[in-house]
């Protein structure tokens, strides 16, 4: 039977119901799926040794002849041996197979085989246990570069490789998936060659060519999809044009002069919103760079023209803080700011909803969940997503539909992120967004001094806390959470701690002990995810008002919380956090005029963990830190649960394939410049492919 890409794996030799189920776990159902189930690594089995010359204690191939009939012995129940001596012109090798009775018949005296396994020496006797073997001249897994596949329990690599071998011939019938001219321009191998060689490479060079072609393809289609999306939006969708107006009026509301960077980004935002096309802009700015002021400006512009804005924050604490500062800033200008969070009573919620529907609130601040669920606006023109560095294409496109129900065009979208994303990733996650960077901190800030401190210096650290408090400052003490509320975890999803909760200092016990034994005379507050929103808010406001001197908290305070008088943050078990997260936490201090400090406490013995922590102590450059994080933890964390809403990359290693990525992006842009709608016959397959690739992303082509 000829295998086609649609052949069910059940029809392949070696696959029954059980295995089919296991394969399905890996997303493998049809033969075609196996073609793109790429190896994660390779084992070079090309070199074939003689028995004497084979190096010891490593896996090697040996060519030899069976010198006798295999001998099968049953040692006891459940243990059976097959032994056979094989020879070549240099000597003899004694093979032993455990519980593999079939070998007795599979190896025949006088015939030649390749054996793959580890040679050991016992005196002058050379031995090998449980080798893989194949007839000489009929080899498929010896004498070659062997693929190592991602597996799941119950599936062997050998099985996977043999299945791929069975389906590989159908690669010949596949239509080429990259336009000819692009393949030529970028010297990319043909699809069939690439598929054959990504699985069973002839040699290193063929493997490189295969990998290059397939990786390029992934990145190319991703880029086409994103550019296509952006282009479509820019040319086909209308948005409310918010007339630009002189900034001075807004700036007079601010208690400070904006930095040049803030001012520039405000102009970019004003320009976008006045264009009549929907704004889709990401503002990247390190912690404390003053992104909120830009959001306030955008909301102010909309309100001035009679439109509504919504700001979505990842946590209630943050939403409430934004509400406070935005009301303080904007209500003197007659702008009505509202708050919509889970802690409101049903009646209050209903009231805010009604006010929004009637247009009695100009600027609403709330949690992401609340705003994206069934809120009806009267004239919504702007959505700001704060601290949503992984606010992906899917979420954005879902939002874009929000205001349409009211007969309004899609809103302008502003995404604000303090987690600087390495450029490679930004291009992918936010490939369809325009990017502004606030690359300047407000004047007068002195960088936070960071120290890595061992457990045994704990007493000194406590003294330092006292000293800060005595000077009128406030302190955060962070201990890894045991009780993070689910509502707060996913925003920064990958960082959630995986270590057993019991090992971690429970925040409650920790704070009780601090209060009782260390700081009986200080006012401590406690903040953790599972607290009732009302209590949380009360605690946070008390801290903001200076009524709490030491706030013991979980990472709830991680994003955006702003108390300029806080000058010291102490982070327990610091090694358990990712660098970017530590950087975020550190950003809670150094927000005012006081010299601020970050103390990372650790008991780790790992040199690697210490190096990571020292990186943080040595720089305050968020971009550099996230690059380091990316290097150490890989892009998986950024891409972890696919919150970005983008198709999964199978091959492209996003920390390493930078150059190929820009090449693919250029190719994509050039193609779309020539054929913006991808309507020319030769480009139609590209459109089809992109549609397929983005199939999981709702409405992406509407
Ligand atoms: P982030 O970018 O981390 O969201 P915020 O918008 O919360 O930063 O701003 C951090 C702090 O800096 C706030 O207290 C804010 O009032 C203050 N701030 C923002 N811009 C300026 C400025 N241009 N001059 C002085 N202080 C500023
Ligand atoms: Mg912020």
mmCIF file of N, CA and C and ligand atoms in Angstrom, residues 254-260 262 285-294 321-322 386-387 416-418 438 441-443 445 560-564 584 587-588 591-592, ligand 1:
data_model
loop_
_atom_site.group_PDB
_atom_site.id
_atom_site.type_symbol
_atom_site.label_atom_id
_atom_site.label_comp_id
_atom_site.label_asym_id
_atom_site.label_seq_id
_atom_site.Cartn_x
_atom_site.Cartn_y
_atom_site.Cartn_z
ATOM 1 N N UNK A 254 -0.403 67.362 34.553
ATOM 2 C CA UNK A 254 0.617 66.485 35.137
ATOM 3 C C UNK A 254 1.409 67.213 36.213
ATOM 4 N N UNK A 255 1.715 66.512 37.306
ATOM 5 C CA UNK A 255 2.502 67.158 38.362
ATOM 6 C C UNK A 255 3.989 67.235 38.013
ATOM 7 N N UNK A 256 4.363 66.783 36.836
ATOM 8 C CA UNK A 256 5.783 66.819 36.461
ATOM 9 C C UNK A 256 5.887 67.112 34.975
ATOM 10 N N UNK A 257 7.077 67.475 34.543
ATOM 11 C CA UNK A 257 7.283 67.649 33.112
ATOM 12 C C UNK A 257 7.602 66.284 32.514
ATOM 13 N N UNK A 258 7.048 65.973 31.353
ATOM 14 C CA UNK A 258 7.322 64.654 30.781
ATOM 15 C C UNK A 258 8.773 64.555 30.323
ATOM 16 N N UNK A 259 9.276 63.355 30.300
ATOM 17 C CA UNK A 259 10.601 63.169 29.717
ATOM 18 C C UNK A 259 10.468 63.301 28.202
ATOM 19 N N UNK A 260 11.589 63.490 27.527
ATOM 20 C CA UNK A 260 11.540 63.579 26.066
ATOM 21 C C UNK A 260 10.928 62.319 25.480
ATOM 22 N N UNK A 262 8.775 60.236 26.869
ATOM 23 C CA UNK A 262 7.320 60.229 27.063
ATOM 24 C C UNK A 262 6.641 61.141 26.055
ATOM 25 N N UNK A 285 8.546 50.088 27.936
ATOM 26 C CA UNK A 285 9.322 51.015 28.744
ATOM 27 C C UNK A 285 9.660 50.319 30.026
ATOM 28 N N UNK A 286 10.881 50.439 30.431
ATOM 29 C CA UNK A 286 11.329 49.767 31.630
ATOM 30 C C UNK A 286 10.473 50.203 32.820
ATOM 31 N N UNK A 287 10.509 49.416 33.866
ATOM 32 C CA UNK A 287 9.729 49.782 35.051
ATOM 33 C C UNK A 287 10.070 51.201 35.482
ATOM 34 N N UNK A 288 9.044 51.980 35.769
ATOM 35 C CA UNK A 288 9.260 53.327 36.263
ATOM 36 C C UNK A 288 9.504 54.363 35.190
ATOM 37 N N UNK A 289 9.399 53.962 33.930
ATOM 38 C CA UNK A 289 9.691 54.927 32.870
ATOM 39 C C UNK A 289 8.511 55.869 32.635
ATOM 40 N N UNK A 290 7.376 55.592 33.287
ATOM 41 C CA UNK A 290 6.260 56.526 33.188
ATOM 42 C C UNK A 290 5.295 56.233 32.053
ATOM 43 N N UNK A 291 4.923 54.980 31.914
ATOM 44 C CA UNK A 291 3.991 54.616 30.848
ATOM 45 C C UNK A 291 2.574 55.105 31.153
ATOM 46 N N UNK A 292 2.249 55.153 32.451
ATOM 47 C CA UNK A 292 0.880 55.516 32.807
ATOM 48 C C UNK A 292 0.507 56.893 32.266
ATOM 49 N N UNK A 293 1.460 57.801 32.300
ATOM 50 C CA UNK A 293 1.175 59.155 31.829
ATOM 51 C C UNK A 293 0.784 59.132 30.351
ATOM 52 N N UNK A 294 1.406 58.242 29.594
ATOM 53 C CA UNK A 294 1.078 58.159 28.171
ATOM 54 C C UNK A 294 -0.342 57.625 27.989
ATOM 55 N N UNK A 321 -5.021 51.128 41.821
ATOM 56 C CA UNK A 321 -4.004 52.166 41.842
ATOM 57 C C UNK A 321 -4.135 53.092 40.628
ATOM 58 N N UNK A 322 -4.338 52.492 39.471
ATOM 59 C CA UNK A 322 -4.511 53.299 38.267
ATOM 60 C C UNK A 322 -5.738 54.184 38.401
ATOM 61 N N UNK A 386 -2.565 47.210 30.172
ATOM 62 C CA UNK A 386 -1.351 47.524 30.920
ATOM 63 C C UNK A 386 -0.649 46.254 31.373
ATOM 64 N N UNK A 387 0.649 46.298 31.378
ATOM 65 C CA UNK A 387 1.466 45.189 31.889
ATOM 66 C C UNK A 387 1.038 43.854 31.317
ATOM 67 N N UNK A 416 0.774 48.093 26.895
ATOM 68 C CA UNK A 416 1.924 48.623 27.619
ATOM 69 C C UNK A 416 2.648 47.491 28.318
ATOM 70 N N UNK A 417 3.932 47.429 28.132
ATOM 71 C CA UNK A 417 4.683 46.346 28.749
ATOM 72 C C UNK A 417 5.966 46.849 29.363
ATOM 73 N N UNK A 418 6.233 46.380 30.574
ATOM 74 C CA UNK A 418 7.473 46.745 31.239
ATOM 75 C C UNK A 418 8.443 45.591 31.179
ATOM 76 N N UNK A 438 9.905 53.746 25.439
ATOM 77 C CA UNK A 438 10.259 54.849 26.341
ATOM 78 C C UNK A 438 11.607 54.488 26.939
ATOM 79 N N UNK A 441 14.401 57.283 31.811
ATOM 80 C CA UNK A 441 13.698 57.342 33.091
ATOM 81 C C UNK A 441 13.511 58.803 33.478
ATOM 82 N N UNK A 442 12.471 59.101 34.259
ATOM 83 C CA UNK A 442 12.303 60.481 34.733
ATOM 84 C C UNK A 442 13.567 60.922 35.467
ATOM 85 N N UNK A 443 13.847 62.216 35.432
ATOM 86 C CA UNK A 443 15.091 62.709 36.018
ATOM 87 C C UNK A 443 15.112 62.508 37.528
ATOM 88 N N UNK A 445 16.219 60.083 39.265
ATOM 89 C CA UNK A 445 16.199 58.728 39.813
ATOM 90 C C UNK A 445 17.617 58.213 39.938
ATOM 91 N N UNK A 560 3.622 46.763 38.352
ATOM 92 C CA UNK A 560 3.142 48.142 38.309
ATOM 93 C C UNK A 560 2.834 48.906 39.579
ATOM 94 N N UNK A 561 2.760 48.234 40.727
ATOM 95 C CA UNK A 561 2.359 48.963 41.929
ATOM 96 C C UNK A 561 3.349 50.097 42.207
ATOM 97 N N UNK A 562 2.823 51.241 42.571
ATOM 98 C CA UNK A 562 3.647 52.440 42.623
ATOM 99 C C UNK A 562 3.524 53.151 43.969
ATOM 100 N N UNK A 563 4.527 52.976 44.816
ATOM 101 C CA UNK A 563 4.580 53.722 46.079
ATOM 102 C C UNK A 563 5.964 54.364 46.170
ATOM 103 N N UNK A 564 6.060 55.616 45.748
ATOM 104 C CA UNK A 564 7.381 56.238 45.623
ATOM 105 C C UNK A 564 8.175 56.297 46.931
ATOM 106 N N UNK A 584 11.257 43.107 37.658
ATOM 107 C CA UNK A 584 9.948 43.717 37.889
ATOM 108 C C UNK A 584 9.748 44.047 39.364
ATOM 109 N N UNK A 587 11.605 46.873 40.482
ATOM 110 C CA UNK A 587 11.020 48.121 39.984
ATOM 111 C C UNK A 587 9.987 48.727 40.930
ATOM 112 N N UNK A 588 9.617 47.989 41.993
ATOM 113 C CA UNK A 588 8.675 48.557 42.970
ATOM 114 C C UNK A 588 9.348 49.648 43.789
ATOM 115 N N UNK A 591 11.285 54.510 42.806
ATOM 116 C CA UNK A 591 10.301 55.234 42.015
ATOM 117 C C UNK A 591 10.153 56.667 42.500
ATOM 118 N N UNK A 592 10.850 56.989 43.545
ATOM 119 C CA UNK A 592 10.776 58.361 44.042
ATOM 120 C C UNK A 592 12.170 58.956 44.077
HETATM 121 P P1 LIG B 1 5.642 52.498 34.638
HETATM 122 O O1 LIG B 1 6.229 52.824 33.329
HETATM 123 O O2 LIG B 1 6.453 51.489 35.380
HETATM 124 O O3 LIG B 1 4.191 52.130 34.562
HETATM 125 P P2 LIG B 1 4.624 54.751 36.096
HETATM 126 O O4 LIG B 1 3.805 55.290 35.007
HETATM 127 O O5 LIG B 1 3.933 54.014 37.183
HETATM 128 O O6 LIG B 1 5.768 53.828 35.496
HETATM 129 O O7 LIG B 1 5.508 55.894 36.681
HETATM 130 C C1 LIG B 1 6.397 55.676 37.746
HETATM 131 C C2 LIG B 1 6.472 56.862 38.672
HETATM 132 O O8 LIG B 1 7.152 57.912 38.038
HETATM 133 C C3 LIG B 1 5.126 57.404 39.066
HETATM 134 O O9 LIG B 1 5.186 57.769 40.413
HETATM 135 C C4 LIG B 1 4.952 58.615 38.183
HETATM 136 O O10 LIG B 1 4.133 59.578 38.767
HETATM 137 C C5 LIG B 1 6.364 59.102 38.042
HETATM 138 N N1 LIG B 1 6.658 59.796 36.796
HETATM 139 C C6 LIG B 1 6.242 59.425 35.561
HETATM 140 N N2 LIG B 1 6.730 60.273 34.625
HETATM 141 C C7 LIG B 1 7.471 61.194 35.289
HETATM 142 C C8 LIG B 1 8.216 62.342 34.878
HETATM 143 N N3 LIG B 1 8.324 62.678 33.603
HETATM 144 N N4 LIG B 1 8.855 63.048 35.833
HETATM 145 C C9 LIG B 1 8.766 62.672 37.128
HETATM 146 N N5 LIG B 1 8.061 61.630 37.587
HETATM 147 C C10 LIG B 1 7.418 60.885 36.674
#
